[in-house]
PDB file of C-alpha atoms in Angstrom:
ATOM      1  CA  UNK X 264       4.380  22.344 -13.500  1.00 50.00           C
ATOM      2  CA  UNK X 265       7.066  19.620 -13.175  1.00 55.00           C
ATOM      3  CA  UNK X 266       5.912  16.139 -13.651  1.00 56.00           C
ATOM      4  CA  UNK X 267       6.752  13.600 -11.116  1.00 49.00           C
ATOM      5  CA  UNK X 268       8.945  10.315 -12.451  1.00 54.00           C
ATOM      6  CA  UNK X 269      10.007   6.960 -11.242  1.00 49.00           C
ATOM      7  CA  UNK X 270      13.420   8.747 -10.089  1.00 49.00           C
ATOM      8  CA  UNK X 271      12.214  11.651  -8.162  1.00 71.00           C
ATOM      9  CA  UNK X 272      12.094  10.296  -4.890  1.00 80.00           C
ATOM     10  CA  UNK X 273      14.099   7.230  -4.230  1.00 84.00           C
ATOM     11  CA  UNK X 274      13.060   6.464  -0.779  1.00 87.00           C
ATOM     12  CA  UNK X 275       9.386   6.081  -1.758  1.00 89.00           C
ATOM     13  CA  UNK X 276      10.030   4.066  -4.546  1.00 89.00           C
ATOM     14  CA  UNK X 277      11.530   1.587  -2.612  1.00 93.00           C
ATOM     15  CA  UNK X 278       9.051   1.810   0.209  1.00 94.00           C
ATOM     16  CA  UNK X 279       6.552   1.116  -2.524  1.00 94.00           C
ATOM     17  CA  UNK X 280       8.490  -2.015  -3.698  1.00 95.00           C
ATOM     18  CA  UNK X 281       8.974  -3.101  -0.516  1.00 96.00           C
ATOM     19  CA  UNK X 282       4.944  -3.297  -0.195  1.00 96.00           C
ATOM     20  CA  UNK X 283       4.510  -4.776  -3.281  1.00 95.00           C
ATOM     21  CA  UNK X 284       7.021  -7.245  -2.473  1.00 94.00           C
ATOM     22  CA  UNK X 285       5.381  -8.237   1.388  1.00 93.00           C
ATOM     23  CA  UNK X 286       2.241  -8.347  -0.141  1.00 92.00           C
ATOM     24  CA  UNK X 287       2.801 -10.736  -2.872  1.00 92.00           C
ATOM     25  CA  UNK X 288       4.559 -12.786  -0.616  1.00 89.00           C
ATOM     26  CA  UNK X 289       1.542 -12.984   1.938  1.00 86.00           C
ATOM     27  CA  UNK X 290      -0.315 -13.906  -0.587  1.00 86.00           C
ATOM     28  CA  UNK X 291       1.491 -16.566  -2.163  1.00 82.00           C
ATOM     29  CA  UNK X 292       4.630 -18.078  -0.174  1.00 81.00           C
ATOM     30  CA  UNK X 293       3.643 -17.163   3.232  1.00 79.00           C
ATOM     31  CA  UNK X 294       0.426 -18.425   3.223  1.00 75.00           C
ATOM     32  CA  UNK X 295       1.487 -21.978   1.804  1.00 77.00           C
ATOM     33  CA  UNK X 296       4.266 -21.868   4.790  1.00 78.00           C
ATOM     34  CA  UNK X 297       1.483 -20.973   7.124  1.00 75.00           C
ATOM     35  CA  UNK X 298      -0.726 -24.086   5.687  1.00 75.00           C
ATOM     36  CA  UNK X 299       2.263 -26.696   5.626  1.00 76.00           C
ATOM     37  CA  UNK X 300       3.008 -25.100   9.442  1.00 76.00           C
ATOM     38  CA  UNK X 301      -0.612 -25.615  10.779  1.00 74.00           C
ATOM     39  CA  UNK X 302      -1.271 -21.586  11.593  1.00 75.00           C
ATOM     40  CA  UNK X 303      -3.350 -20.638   8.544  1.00 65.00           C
ATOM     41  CA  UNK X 304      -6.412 -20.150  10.905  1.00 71.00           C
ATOM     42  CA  UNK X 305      -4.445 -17.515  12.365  1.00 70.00           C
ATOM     43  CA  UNK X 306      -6.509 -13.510  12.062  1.00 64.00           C
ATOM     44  CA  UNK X 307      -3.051 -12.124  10.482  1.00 69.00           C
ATOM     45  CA  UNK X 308      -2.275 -14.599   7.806  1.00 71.00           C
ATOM     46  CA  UNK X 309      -6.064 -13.595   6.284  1.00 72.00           C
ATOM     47  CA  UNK X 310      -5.876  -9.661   6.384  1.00 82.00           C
ATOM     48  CA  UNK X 311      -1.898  -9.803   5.792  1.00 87.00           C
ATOM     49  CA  UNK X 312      -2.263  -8.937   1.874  1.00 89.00           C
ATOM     50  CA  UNK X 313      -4.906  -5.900   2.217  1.00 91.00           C
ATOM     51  CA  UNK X 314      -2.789  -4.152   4.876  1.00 93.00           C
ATOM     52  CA  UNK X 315      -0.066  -4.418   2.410  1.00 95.00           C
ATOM     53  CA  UNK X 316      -1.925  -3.690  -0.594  1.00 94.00           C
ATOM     54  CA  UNK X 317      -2.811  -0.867   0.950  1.00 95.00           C
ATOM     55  CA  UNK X 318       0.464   0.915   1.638  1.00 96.00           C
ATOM     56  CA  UNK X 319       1.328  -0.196  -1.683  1.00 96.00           C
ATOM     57  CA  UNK X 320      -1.768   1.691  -3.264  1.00 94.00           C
ATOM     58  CA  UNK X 321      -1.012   4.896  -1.007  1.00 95.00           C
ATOM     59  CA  UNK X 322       2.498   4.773  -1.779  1.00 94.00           C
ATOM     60  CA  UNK X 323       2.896   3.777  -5.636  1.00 91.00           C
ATOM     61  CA  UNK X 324      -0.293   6.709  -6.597  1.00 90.00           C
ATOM     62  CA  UNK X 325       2.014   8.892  -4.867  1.00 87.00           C
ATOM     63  CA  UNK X 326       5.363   7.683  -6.749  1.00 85.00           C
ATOM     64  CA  UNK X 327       3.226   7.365 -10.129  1.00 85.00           C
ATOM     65  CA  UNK X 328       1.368  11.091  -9.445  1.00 82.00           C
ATOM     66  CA  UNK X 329       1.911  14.169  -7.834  1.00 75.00           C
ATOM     67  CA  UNK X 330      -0.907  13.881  -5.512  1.00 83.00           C
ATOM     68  CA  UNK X 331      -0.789  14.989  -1.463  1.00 86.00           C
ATOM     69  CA  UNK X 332      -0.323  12.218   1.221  1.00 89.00           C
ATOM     70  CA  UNK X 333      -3.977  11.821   2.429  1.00 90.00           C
ATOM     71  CA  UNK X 334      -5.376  12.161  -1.195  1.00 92.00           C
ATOM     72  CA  UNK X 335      -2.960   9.000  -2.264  1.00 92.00           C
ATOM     73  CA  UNK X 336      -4.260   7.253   0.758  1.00 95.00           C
ATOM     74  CA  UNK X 337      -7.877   8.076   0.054  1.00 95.00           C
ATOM     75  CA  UNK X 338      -7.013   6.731  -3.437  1.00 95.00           C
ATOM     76  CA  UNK X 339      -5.912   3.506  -1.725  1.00 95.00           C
ATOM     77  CA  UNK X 340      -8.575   3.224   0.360  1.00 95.00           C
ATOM     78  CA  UNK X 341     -10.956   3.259  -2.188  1.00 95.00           C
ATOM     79  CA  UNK X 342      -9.393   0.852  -4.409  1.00 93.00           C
ATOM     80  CA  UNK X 343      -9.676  -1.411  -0.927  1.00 91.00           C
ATOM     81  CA  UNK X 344     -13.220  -1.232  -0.811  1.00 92.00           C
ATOM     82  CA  UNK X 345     -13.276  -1.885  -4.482  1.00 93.00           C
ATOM     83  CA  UNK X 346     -11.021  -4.847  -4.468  1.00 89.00           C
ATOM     84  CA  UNK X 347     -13.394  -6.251  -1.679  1.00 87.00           C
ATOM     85  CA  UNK X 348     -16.695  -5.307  -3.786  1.00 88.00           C
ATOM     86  CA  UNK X 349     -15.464  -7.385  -6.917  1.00 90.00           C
ATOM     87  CA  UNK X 350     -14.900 -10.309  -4.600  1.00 86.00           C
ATOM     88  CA  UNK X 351     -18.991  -9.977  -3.826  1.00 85.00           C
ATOM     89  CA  UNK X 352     -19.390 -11.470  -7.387  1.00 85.00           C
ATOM     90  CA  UNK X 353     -16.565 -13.758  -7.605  1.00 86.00           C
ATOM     91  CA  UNK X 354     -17.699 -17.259  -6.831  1.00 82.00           C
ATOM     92  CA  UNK X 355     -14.381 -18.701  -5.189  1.00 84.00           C
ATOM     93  CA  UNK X 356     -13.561 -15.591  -3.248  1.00 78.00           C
ATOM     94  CA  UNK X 357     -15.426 -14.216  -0.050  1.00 77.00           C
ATOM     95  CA  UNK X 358     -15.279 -10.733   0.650  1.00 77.00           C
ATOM     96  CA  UNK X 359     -13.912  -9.880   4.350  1.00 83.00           C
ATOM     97  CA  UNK X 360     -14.649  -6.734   6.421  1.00 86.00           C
ATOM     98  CA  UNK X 361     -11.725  -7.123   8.296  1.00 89.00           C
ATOM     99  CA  UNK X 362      -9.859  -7.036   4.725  1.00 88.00           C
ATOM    100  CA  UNK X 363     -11.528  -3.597   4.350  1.00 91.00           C
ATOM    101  CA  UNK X 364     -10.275  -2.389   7.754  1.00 93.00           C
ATOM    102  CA  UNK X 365      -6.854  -3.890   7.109  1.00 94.00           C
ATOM    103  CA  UNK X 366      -6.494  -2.038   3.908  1.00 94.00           C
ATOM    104  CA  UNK X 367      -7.345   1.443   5.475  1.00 95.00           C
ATOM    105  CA  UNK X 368      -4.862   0.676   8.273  1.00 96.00           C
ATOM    106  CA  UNK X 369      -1.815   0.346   5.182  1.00 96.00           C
ATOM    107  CA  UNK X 370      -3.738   3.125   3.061  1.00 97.00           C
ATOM    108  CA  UNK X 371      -2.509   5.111   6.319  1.00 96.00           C
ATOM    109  CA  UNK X 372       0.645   3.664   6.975  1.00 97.00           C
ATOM    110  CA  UNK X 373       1.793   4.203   3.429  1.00 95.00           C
ATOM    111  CA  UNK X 374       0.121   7.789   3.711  1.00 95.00           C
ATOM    112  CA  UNK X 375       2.502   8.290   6.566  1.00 95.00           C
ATOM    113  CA  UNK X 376       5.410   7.735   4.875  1.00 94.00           C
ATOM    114  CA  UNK X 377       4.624   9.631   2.159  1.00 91.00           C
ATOM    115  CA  UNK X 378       3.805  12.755   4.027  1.00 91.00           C
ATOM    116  CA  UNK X 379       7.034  11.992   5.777  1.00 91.00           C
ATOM    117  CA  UNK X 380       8.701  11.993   2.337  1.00 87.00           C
ATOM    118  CA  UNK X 381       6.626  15.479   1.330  1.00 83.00           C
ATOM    119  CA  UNK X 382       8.016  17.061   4.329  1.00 83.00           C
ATOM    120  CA  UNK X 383      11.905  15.598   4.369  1.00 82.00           C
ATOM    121  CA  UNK X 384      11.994  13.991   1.064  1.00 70.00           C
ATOM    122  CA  UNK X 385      11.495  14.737  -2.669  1.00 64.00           C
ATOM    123  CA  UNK X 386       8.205  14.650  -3.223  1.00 60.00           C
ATOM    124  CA  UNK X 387       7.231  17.520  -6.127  1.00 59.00           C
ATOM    125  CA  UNK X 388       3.856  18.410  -3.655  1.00 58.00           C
ATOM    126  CA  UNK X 389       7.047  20.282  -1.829  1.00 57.00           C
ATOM    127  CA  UNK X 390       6.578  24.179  -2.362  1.00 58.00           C
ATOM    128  CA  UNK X 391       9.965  24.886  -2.309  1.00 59.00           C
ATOM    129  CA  UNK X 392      10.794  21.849  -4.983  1.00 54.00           C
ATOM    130  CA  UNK X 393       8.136  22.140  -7.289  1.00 51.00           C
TER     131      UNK X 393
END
């Protein structure tokens, strides 16, 4: 059994820091520009960071494992609904169904790509690589 590293698959290592990226910055920088330019109210600027958390999730478990596709974006998905469930007992944060919904969306889009990658790319869940 070959064990799956940081190098194996390029493309989905980027794609994964590319979410990571997007998604800190929606929840940090882009908000405050949205504040400052009067369209924080708007529906995207609020579910922004799950949908990119969520291709993040589905994408990095499949960089950091050798899981399938849909089993990384399961993964993700959960760790959505888990992400919203700790923000039940948080006092300063409200947890958002449409944060939940948003999150599944980019558990799929990032599930996408990597079953893209596992039938073009790299990815060790390839019969003919593993």
């Amino acid at each position: 059994m070959r064990i799956f590293t940081w190098s194996d698959d390029r493309v989905l290592r980027y794609a994964t820091g590319v979410f990571v990226v997007l998604w800190m910055a929606s929840v940090g920088p882009l908000r405050t520009w949205a504040s400052e330019a009067g369209i924080r109210s708007l529906w995207w600027f609020g579910i922004a960071p799950s949908l990119f958390s969520g291709a993040a999730f589905a994408t990095w478990q499949a960089v950091a494992t050798s899981v399938r596709a849909w089993t990384s974006a399961a993964y993700a998905v959960v760790l959505t609904l888990l992400a919203e469930g700790v923000q039940l007992a948080m006092a300063n944060a409200t947890a958002d169904p449409w944060d939940i919904v948003a999150g599944s969306i980019g558990a799929g889009v990032g599930g996408l790509i990597v079953a893209w990658r596992e039938r073009v790319g790299e990815h060790p869940s390839r019969p003919d690589i593993a």
